[in-house]
Short mmCIF file of C-alpha atoms and ligand atoms in Angstrom, two decimals:
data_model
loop_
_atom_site.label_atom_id
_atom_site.label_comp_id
_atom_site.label_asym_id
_atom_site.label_seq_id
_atom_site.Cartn_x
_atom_site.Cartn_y
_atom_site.Cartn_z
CA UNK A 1 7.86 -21.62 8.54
CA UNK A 2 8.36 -21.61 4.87
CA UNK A 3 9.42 -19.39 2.58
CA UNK A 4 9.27 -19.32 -1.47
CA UNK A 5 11.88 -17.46 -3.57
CA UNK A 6 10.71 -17.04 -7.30
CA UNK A 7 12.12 -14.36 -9.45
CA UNK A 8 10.24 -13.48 -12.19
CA UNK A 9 10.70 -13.96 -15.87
CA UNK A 10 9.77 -11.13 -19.17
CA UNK A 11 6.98 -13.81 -20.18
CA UNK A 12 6.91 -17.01 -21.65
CA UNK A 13 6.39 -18.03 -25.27
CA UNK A 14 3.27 -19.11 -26.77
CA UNK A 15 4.99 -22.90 -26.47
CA UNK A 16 5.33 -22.25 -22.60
CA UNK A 17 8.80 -21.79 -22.94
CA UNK A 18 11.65 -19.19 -22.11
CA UNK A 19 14.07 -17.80 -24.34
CA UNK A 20 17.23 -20.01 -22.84
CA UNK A 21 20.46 -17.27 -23.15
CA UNK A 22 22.69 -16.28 -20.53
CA UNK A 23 20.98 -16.76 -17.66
CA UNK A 24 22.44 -16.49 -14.82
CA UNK A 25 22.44 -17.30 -11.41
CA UNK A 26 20.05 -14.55 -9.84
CA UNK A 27 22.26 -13.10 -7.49
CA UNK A 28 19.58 -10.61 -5.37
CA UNK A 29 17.93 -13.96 -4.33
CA UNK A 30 20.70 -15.61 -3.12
CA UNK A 31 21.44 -12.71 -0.74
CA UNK A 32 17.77 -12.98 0.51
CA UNK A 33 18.57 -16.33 1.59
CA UNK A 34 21.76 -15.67 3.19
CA UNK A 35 19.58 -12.95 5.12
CA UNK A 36 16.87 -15.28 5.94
CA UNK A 37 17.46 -17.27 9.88
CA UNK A 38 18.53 -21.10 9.21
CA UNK A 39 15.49 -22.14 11.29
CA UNK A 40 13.62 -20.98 8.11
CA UNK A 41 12.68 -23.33 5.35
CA UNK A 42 13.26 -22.06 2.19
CA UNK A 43 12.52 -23.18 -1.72
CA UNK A 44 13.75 -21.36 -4.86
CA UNK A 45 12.27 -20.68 -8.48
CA UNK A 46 13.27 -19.57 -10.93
CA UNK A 47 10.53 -18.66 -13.28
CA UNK A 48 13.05 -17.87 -16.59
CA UNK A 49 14.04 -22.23 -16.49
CA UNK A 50 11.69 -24.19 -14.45
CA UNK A 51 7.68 -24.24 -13.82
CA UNK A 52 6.60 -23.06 -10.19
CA UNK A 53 4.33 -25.43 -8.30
CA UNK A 54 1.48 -23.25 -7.41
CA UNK A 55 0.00 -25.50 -5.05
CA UNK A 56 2.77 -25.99 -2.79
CA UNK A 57 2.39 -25.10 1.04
CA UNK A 58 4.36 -21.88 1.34
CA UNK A 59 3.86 -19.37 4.23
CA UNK A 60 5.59 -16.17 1.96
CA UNK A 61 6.29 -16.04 -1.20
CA UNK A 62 9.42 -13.46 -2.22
CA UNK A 63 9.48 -12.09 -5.57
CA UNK A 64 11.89 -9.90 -7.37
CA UNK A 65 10.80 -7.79 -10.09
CA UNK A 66 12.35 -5.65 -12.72
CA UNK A 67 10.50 -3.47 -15.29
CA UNK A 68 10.61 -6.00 -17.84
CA UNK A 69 9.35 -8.98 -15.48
CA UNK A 70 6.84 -6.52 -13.27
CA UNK A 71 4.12 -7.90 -15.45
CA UNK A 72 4.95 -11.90 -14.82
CA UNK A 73 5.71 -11.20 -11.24
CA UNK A 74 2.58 -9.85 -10.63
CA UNK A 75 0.73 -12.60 -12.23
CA UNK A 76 3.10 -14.71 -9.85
CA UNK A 77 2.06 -13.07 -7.12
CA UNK A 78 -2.34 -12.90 -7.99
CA UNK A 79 -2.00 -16.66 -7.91
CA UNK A 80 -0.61 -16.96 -4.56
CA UNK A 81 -2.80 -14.45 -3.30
CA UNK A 82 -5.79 -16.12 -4.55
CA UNK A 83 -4.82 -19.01 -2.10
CA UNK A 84 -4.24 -15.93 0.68
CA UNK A 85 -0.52 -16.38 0.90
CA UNK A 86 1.20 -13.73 2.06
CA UNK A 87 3.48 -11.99 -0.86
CA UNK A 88 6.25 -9.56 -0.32
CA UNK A 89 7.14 -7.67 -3.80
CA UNK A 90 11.08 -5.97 -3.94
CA UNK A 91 13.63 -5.60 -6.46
CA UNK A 92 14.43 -2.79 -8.77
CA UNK A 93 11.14 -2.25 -10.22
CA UNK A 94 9.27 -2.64 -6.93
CA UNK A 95 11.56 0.31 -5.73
CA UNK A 96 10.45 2.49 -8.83
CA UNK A 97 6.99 1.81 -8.44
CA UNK A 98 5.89 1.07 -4.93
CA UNK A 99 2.47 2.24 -5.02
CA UNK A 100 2.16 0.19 -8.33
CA UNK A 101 3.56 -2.87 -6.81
CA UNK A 102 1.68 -2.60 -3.31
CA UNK A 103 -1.41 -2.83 -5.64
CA UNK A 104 -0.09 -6.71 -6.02
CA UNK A 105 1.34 -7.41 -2.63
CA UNK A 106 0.82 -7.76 0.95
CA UNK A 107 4.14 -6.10 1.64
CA UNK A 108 6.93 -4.15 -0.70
CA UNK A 109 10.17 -4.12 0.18
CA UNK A 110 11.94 -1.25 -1.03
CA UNK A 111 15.34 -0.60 -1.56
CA UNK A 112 18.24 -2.82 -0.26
CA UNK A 113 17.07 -5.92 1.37
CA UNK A 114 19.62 -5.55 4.46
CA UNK A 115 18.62 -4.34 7.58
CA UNK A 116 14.75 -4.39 6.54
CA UNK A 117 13.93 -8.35 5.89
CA UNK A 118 14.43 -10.13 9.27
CA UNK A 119 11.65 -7.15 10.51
CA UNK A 120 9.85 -7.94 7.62
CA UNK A 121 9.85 -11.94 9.19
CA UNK A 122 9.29 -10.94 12.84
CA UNK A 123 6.00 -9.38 11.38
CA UNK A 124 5.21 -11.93 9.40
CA UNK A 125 4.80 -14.41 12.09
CA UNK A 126 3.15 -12.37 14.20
CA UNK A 127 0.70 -11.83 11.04
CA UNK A 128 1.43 -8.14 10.96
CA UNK A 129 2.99 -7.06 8.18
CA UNK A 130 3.03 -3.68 7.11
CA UNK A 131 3.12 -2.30 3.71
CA UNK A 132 6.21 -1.00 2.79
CA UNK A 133 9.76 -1.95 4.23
CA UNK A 134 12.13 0.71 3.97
CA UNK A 135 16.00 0.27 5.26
CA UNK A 136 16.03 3.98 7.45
CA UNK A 137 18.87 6.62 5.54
CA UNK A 138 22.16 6.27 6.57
CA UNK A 139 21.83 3.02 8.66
CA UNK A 140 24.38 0.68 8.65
CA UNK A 141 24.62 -2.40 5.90
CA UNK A 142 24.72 -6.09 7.45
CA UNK A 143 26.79 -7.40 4.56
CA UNK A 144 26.03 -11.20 4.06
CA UNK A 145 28.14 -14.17 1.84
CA UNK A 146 25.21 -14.66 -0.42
CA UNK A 147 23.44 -18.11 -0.09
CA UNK A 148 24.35 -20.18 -3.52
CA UNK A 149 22.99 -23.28 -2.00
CA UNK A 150 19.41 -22.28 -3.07
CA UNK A 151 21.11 -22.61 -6.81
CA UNK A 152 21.73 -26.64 -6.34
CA UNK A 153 20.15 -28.79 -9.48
CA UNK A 154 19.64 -25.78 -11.47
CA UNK A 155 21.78 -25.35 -14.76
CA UNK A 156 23.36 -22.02 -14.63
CA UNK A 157 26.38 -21.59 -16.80
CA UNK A 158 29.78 -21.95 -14.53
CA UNK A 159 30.08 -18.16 -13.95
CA UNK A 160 29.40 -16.48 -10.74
CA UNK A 161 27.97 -13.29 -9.78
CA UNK A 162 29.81 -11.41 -7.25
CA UNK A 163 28.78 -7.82 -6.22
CA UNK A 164 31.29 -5.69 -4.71
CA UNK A 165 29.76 -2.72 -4.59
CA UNK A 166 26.39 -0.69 -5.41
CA UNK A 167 25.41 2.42 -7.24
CA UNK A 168 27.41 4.63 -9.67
CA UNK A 169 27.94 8.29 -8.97
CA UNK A 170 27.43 9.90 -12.22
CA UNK A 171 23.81 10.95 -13.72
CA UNK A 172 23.36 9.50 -17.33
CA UNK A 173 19.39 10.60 -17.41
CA UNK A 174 17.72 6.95 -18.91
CA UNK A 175 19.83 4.93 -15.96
CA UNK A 176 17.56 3.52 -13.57
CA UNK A 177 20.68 2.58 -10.79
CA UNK A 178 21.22 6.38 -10.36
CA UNK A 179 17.29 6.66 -9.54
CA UNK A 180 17.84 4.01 -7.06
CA UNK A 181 21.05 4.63 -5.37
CA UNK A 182 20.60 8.00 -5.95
CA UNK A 183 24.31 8.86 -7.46
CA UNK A 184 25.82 7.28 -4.53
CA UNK A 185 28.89 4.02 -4.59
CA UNK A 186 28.75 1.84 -1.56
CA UNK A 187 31.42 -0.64 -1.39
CA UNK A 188 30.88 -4.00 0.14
CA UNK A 189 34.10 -4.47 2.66
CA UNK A 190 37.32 -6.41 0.47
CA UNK A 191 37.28 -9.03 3.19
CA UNK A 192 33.51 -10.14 2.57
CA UNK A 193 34.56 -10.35 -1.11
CA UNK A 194 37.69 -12.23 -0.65
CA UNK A 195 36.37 -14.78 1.62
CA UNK A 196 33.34 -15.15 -0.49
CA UNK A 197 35.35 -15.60 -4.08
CA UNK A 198 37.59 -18.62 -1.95
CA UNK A 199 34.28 -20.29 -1.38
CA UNK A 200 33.57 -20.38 -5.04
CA UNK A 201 33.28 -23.32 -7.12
CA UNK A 202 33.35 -21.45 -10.69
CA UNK A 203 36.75 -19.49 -11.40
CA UNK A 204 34.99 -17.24 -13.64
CA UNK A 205 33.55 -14.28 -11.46
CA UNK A 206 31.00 -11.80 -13.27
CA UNK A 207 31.30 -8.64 -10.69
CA UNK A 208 28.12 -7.05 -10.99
CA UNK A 209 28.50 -3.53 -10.13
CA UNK A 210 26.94 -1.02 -12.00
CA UNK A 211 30.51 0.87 -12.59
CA UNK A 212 33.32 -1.32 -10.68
CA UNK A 213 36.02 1.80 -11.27
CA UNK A 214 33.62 4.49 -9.71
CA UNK A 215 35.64 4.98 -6.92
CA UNK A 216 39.00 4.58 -8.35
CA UNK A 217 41.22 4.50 -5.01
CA UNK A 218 38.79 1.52 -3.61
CA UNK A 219 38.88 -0.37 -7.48
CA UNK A 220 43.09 -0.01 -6.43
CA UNK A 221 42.40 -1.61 -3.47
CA UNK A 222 40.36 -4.27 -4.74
CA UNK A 223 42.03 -5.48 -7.63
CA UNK A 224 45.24 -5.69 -5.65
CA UNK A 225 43.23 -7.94 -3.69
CA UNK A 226 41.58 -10.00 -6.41
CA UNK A 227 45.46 -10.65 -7.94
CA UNK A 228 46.55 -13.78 -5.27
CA UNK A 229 42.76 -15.09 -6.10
CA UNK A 230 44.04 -15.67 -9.86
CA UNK A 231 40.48 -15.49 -11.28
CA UNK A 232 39.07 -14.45 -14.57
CA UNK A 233 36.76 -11.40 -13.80
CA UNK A 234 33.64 -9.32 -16.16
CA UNK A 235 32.68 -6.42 -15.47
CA UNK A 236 30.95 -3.23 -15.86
CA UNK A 237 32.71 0.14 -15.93
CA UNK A 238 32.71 3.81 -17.39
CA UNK A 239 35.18 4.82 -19.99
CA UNK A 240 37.46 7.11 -18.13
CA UNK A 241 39.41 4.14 -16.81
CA UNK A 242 41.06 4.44 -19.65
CA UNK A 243 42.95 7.72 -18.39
CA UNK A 244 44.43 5.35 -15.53
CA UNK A 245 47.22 3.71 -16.80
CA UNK A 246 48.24 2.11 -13.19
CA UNK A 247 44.37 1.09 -12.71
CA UNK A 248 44.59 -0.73 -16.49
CA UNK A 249 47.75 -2.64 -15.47
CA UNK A 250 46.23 -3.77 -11.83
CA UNK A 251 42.67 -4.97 -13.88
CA UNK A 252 45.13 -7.02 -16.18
CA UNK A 253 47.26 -8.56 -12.92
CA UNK A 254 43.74 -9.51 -11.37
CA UNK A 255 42.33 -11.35 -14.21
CA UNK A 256 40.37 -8.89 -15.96
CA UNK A 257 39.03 -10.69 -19.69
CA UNK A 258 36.38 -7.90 -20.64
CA UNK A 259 34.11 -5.10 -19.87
CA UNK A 260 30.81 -3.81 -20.67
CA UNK A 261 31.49 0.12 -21.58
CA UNK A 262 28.22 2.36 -22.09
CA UNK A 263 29.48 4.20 -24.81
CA UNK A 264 25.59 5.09 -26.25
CA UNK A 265 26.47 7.69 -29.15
CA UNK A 266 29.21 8.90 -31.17
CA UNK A 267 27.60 12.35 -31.24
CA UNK A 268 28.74 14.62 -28.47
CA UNK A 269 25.36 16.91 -28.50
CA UNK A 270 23.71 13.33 -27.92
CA UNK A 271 26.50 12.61 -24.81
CA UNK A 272 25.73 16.26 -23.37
CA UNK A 273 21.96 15.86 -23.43
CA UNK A 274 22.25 12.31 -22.36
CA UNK A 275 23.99 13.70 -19.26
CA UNK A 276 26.99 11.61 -20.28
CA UNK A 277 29.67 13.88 -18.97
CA UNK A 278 32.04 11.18 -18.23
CA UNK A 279 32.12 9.97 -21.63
CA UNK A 280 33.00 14.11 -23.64
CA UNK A 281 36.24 13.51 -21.42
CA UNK A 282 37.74 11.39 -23.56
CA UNK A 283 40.21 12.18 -26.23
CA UNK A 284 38.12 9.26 -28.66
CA UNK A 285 36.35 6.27 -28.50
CA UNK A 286 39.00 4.95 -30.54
CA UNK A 287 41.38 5.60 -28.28
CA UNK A 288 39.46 3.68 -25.51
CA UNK A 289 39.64 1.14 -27.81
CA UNK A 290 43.23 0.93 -28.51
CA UNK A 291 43.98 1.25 -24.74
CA UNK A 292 41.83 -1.20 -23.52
CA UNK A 293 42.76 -3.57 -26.33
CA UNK A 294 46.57 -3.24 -25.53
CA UNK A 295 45.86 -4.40 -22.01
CA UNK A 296 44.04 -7.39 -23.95
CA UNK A 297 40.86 -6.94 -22.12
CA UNK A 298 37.79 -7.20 -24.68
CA UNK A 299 34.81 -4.62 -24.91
CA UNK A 300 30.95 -5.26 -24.57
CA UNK A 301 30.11 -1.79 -25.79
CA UNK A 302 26.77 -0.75 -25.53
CA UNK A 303 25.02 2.31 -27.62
CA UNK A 304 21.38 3.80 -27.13
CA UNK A 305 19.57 4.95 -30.04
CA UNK A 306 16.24 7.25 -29.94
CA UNK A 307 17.84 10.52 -29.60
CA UNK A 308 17.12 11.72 -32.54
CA UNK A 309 20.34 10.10 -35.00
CA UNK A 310 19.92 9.60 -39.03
CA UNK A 311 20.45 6.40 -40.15
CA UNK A 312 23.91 7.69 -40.98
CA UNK A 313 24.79 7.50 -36.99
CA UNK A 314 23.84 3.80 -37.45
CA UNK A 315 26.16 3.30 -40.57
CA UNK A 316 28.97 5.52 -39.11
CA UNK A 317 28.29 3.08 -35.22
CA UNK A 318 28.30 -0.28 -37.40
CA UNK A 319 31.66 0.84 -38.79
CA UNK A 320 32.96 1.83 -35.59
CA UNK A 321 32.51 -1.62 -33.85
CA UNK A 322 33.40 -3.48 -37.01
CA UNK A 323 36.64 -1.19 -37.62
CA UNK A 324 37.89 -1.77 -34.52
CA UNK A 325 36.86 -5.94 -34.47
CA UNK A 326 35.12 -5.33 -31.49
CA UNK A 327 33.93 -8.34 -28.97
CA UNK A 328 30.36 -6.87 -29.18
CA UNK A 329 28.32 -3.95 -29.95
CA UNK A 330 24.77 -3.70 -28.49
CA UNK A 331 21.84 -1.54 -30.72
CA UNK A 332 20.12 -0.62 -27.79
CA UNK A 333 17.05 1.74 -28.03
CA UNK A 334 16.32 3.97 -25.45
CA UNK A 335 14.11 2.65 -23.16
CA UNK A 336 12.50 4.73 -20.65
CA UNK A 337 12.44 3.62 -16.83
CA UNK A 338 10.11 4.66 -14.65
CA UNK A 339 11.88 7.17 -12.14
CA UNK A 340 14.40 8.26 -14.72
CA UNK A 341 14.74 11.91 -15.72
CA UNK A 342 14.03 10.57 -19.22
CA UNK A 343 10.80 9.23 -18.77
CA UNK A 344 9.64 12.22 -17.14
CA UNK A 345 11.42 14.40 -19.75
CA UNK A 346 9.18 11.92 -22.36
CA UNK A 347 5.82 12.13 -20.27
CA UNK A 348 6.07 16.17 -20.07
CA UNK A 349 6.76 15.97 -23.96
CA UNK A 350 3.92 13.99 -24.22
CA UNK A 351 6.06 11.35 -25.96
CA UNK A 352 5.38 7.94 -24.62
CA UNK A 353 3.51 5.59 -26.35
CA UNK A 354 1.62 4.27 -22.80
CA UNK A 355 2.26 5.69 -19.58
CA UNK A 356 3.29 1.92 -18.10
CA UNK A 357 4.69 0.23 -21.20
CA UNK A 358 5.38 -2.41 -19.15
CA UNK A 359 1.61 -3.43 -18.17
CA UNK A 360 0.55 -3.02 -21.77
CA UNK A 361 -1.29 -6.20 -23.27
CA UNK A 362 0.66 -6.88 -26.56
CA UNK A 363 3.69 -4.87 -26.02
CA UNK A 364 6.87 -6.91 -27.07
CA UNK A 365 10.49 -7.37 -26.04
CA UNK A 366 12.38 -4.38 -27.91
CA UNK A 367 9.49 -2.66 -28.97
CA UNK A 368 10.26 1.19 -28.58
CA UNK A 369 7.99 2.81 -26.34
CA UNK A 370 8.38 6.15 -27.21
CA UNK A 371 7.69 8.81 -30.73
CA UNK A 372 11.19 9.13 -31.29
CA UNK A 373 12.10 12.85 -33.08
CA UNK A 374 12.95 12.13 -36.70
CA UNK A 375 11.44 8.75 -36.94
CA UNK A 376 8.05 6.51 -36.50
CA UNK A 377 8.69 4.24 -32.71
CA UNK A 378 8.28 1.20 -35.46
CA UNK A 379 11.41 2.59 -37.86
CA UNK A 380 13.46 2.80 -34.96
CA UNK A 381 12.92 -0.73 -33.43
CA UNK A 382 13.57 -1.96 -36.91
CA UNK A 383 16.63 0.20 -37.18
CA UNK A 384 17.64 -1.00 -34.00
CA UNK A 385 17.27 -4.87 -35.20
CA UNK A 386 18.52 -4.24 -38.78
CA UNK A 387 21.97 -3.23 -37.29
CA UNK A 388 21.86 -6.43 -34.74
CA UNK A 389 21.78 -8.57 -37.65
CA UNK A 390 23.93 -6.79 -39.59
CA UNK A 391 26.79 -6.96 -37.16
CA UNK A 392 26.70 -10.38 -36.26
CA UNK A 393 26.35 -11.16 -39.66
CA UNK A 394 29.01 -13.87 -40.73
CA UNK A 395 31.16 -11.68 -42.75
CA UNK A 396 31.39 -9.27 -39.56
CA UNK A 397 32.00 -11.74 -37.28
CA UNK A 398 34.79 -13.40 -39.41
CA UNK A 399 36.26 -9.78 -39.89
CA UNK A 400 36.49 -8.84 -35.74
CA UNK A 401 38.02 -12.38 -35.61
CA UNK A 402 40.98 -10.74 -37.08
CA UNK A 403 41.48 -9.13 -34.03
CA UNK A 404 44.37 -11.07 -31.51
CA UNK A 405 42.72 -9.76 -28.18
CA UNK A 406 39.99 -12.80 -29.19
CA UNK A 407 42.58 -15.33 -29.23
CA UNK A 408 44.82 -14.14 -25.95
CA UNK A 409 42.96 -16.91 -24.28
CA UNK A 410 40.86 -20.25 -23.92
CA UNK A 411 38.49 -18.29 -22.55
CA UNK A 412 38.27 -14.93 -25.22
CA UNK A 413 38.02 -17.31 -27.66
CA UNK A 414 34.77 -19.23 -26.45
CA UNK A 415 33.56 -16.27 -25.49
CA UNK A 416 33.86 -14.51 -28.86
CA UNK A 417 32.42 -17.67 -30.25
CA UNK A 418 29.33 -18.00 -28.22
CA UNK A 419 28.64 -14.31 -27.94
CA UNK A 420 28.56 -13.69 -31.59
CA UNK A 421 26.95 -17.18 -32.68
CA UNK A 422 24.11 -16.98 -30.44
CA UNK A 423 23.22 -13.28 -30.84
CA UNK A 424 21.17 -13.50 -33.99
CA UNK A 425 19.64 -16.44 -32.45
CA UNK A 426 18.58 -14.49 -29.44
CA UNK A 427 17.37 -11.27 -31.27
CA UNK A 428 14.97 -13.06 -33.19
CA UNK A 429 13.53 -15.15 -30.40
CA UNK A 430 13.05 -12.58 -27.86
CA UNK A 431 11.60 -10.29 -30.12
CA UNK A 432 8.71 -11.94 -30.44
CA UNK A 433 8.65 -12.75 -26.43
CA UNK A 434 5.25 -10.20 -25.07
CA UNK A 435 5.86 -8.93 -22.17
CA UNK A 436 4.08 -10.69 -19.14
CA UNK A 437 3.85 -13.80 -21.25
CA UNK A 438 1.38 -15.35 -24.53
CA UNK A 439 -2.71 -14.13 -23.74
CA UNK A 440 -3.32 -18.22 -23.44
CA UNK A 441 -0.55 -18.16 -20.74
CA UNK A 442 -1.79 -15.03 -18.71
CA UNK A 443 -5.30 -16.45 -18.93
CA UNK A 444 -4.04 -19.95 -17.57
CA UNK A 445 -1.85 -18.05 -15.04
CA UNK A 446 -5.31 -15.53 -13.70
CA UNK A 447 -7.50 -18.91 -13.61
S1 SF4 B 501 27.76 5.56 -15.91
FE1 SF4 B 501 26.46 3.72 -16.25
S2 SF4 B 501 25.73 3.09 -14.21
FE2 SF4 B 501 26.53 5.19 -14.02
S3 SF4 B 501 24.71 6.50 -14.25
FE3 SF4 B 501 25.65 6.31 -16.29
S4 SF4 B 501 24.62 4.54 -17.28
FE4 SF4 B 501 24.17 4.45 -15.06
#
């Protein structure tokens, strides 16, 4: 037996090609395979750098989707099916949407993989699969090492992803990950994750939680862990680490460089309706700043706009990231996720601009989906790109230079480089990227 791993891209360009940018190596397929019995063939795709040979003999194909990529995935998957290969649909968006996705599969697997797909394979060969693959509540997790062999000859920059743990437990209302794990943290056990780091090749380790201080006795426990591993670790985490002063210390000891800190507005009404709780706790973002900074670990912080600011909440954010010669600030506009409490919010308000923004022919990366308050959809996506290019403009990114976080390291320093070099670059190529891919590609991908 065979199986085919693909994981979908947002759509190629009219050229046929991707927009090349940080991308990594796609973690969720790599635990599939580790999943999958060794008596199983296996090939894997990945639609964002390579072409996918249709024609290949393939007894499953496995696709993960996202909202951005559900488009391209299912295009993926009609191809395959025209040749009546079985395809099994899972992933994020394919636990959002089931009924959607089952609409383009033979089989969706929803939720967690573990403790659903070797079922999902008995079935298969005995040509009885069902429709849906659910893990039952409460069930135990078979953690796996994920299987990184499936990444051999494929360029990925030299950074791993390591996950070692799922779900956050607060409630922000546009985040998708609370939908899905709803406001629950499971940890993956610290010997799993130790034994898998040692087997690394890369010594840079992107941990890929969704908040990796949620549970702040286990984040004790596992950056005392990480500190013999002496590894240079990313991550993700909410701002009221900053109120831990031993925690801070222990990130620092295990190798910490930077982390990506939602900090979406710097209007408190905005935080409260937001459901952003975690974030009115704190004395000021400045302060999160200054602590973090003093620890030298650099800040990825992200902001959503489209809840109604003035273009004075743009100026006053701009000065806010540029004040305090920030790594990188992300414009974000809201986007609305199906399953979130804002999209529902949105639909009831009769808001949205399509009920399944991301099926609609001709709808763009970064296009806001939405009638924003105060504002056309169209001012604020142009708002939102304005500010992009003004803060990676060269006189900002000389002036956060000035900052000697950047330069603690070899490593700050290329980031701070790349990061801010390539982000114009990448705002004005992916704009233009349509989601599901150019009308001559979707046509060549239905024929
Ligand atoms: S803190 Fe982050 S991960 Fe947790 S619910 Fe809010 S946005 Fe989502």
């Amino acid at each position: 037996m065979k199986i085919t791993f693909i994981i979908a891209s947002i759509g190629k360009q009219e050229h046929g090609r991707y927009v090349r940018s940080w991308i990594m190596e796609p973690l969720s397929m790599a635990v599939l395979s580790s999943l999958t019995p060794a008596s199983i063939n296996r090939v894997f795709y990945d639609d964002r750098i390579e072409d996918i040979p249709f024609d290949d003999e393939t007894d499953l194909v496995a696709i993960n989707i996202e909202t951005y990529t559900a488009a391209r995935g299912y295009q993926i998957a009609s191809k395959y099916r025209k040749r009546n290969i079985k395809v099994v649909l899972g992933g994020f968006h394919a636990t959002l949407m089931p009924d959607e996705a089952s609409l383009h599969a033979d089989a969706v697997l929803i939720g967690e993989a573990e403790g659903v797909w070797s079922q999902l394979l008995e079935d298969l060969k005995k040509n009885k699969l069902k429709k849906t693959y659910e893990r039952e509540k409460g069930s135990a997790i078979e953690y796996v090492i994920p299987d990184r062999s499936i990444f051999h000859g494929k360029k990925y920059p030299k950074i791993s992803l390591v996950e070692t743990g799922r779900g956050c437990m607060f409630g922000c209302e546009f985040c998708s990950v609370t939908h899905f794990f709803k406001k629950s943290y499971h940890p993956r056990p610290l010997d799993i994750i130790v034994k898998e780091i040692k087997q690394l090749h890369n010594k840079i380790v992107f941990f890929v939680d969704d908040n990796i201080g949620s549970d702040r006795k286990r984040a004790r426990e596992l950056f005392n862990a990480l500190i013999p591993l002496k590894i240079y670790w990313i991550s993700q985490v909410s701002m009221d680490i900053c109120n831990d002063e031993e925690l801070l210390k222990l990130m620092k000891k295990s190798g910490c460089q930077g982390v990506l800190i939602g900090f979406e507005s710097l209007d408190s009404d905005v935080l409260t309706r937001m459901g952003k709780g975690v974030n009115r706790a704190i004395k000021s973002y400045d302060y999160v700043v200054k602590k973090l900074h003093s620890y030298n670990i650099e800040i990825y912080a992200t902001f959503v706009m489209g809840y109604g600011e003035t273009k004075k909440v743009f100026q006053d954010t701009l000065r806010f990231g540029v004040r305090n010669k920030l790594l990188y600030l992300a414009f974000n506009h809201l986007v609305p996720f199906p399953g979130t409490p804002i999209y529902a919010k949105l639909e009831s308000e009769r808001r949205l601009l399509y009920k399944k923004w991301w099926l609609e022919p001709g709808y763009r990366f970064g296009d806001v989906a939405f009638h924003p308050t105060n504002m056309s959809s169209s001012e604020l996506t142009n708002l939102c790109l304005s500010y992009r290019y003004k803060f990676f403009n060269l006189r900002s990114i000389l002036r956060r230079l000035l900052n000697r976080v950047h330069w603690a390291n070899h490593i700050k320093i290329q980031a701070y480089a790349i990061l801010n070099f390539m982000a114009n670059h990448e705002t004005t190529t992916r704009r233009s990227l349509l989601i599901g891919g150019a009308p001559n590609l979707i046509k060549k991908n239905h024929e």
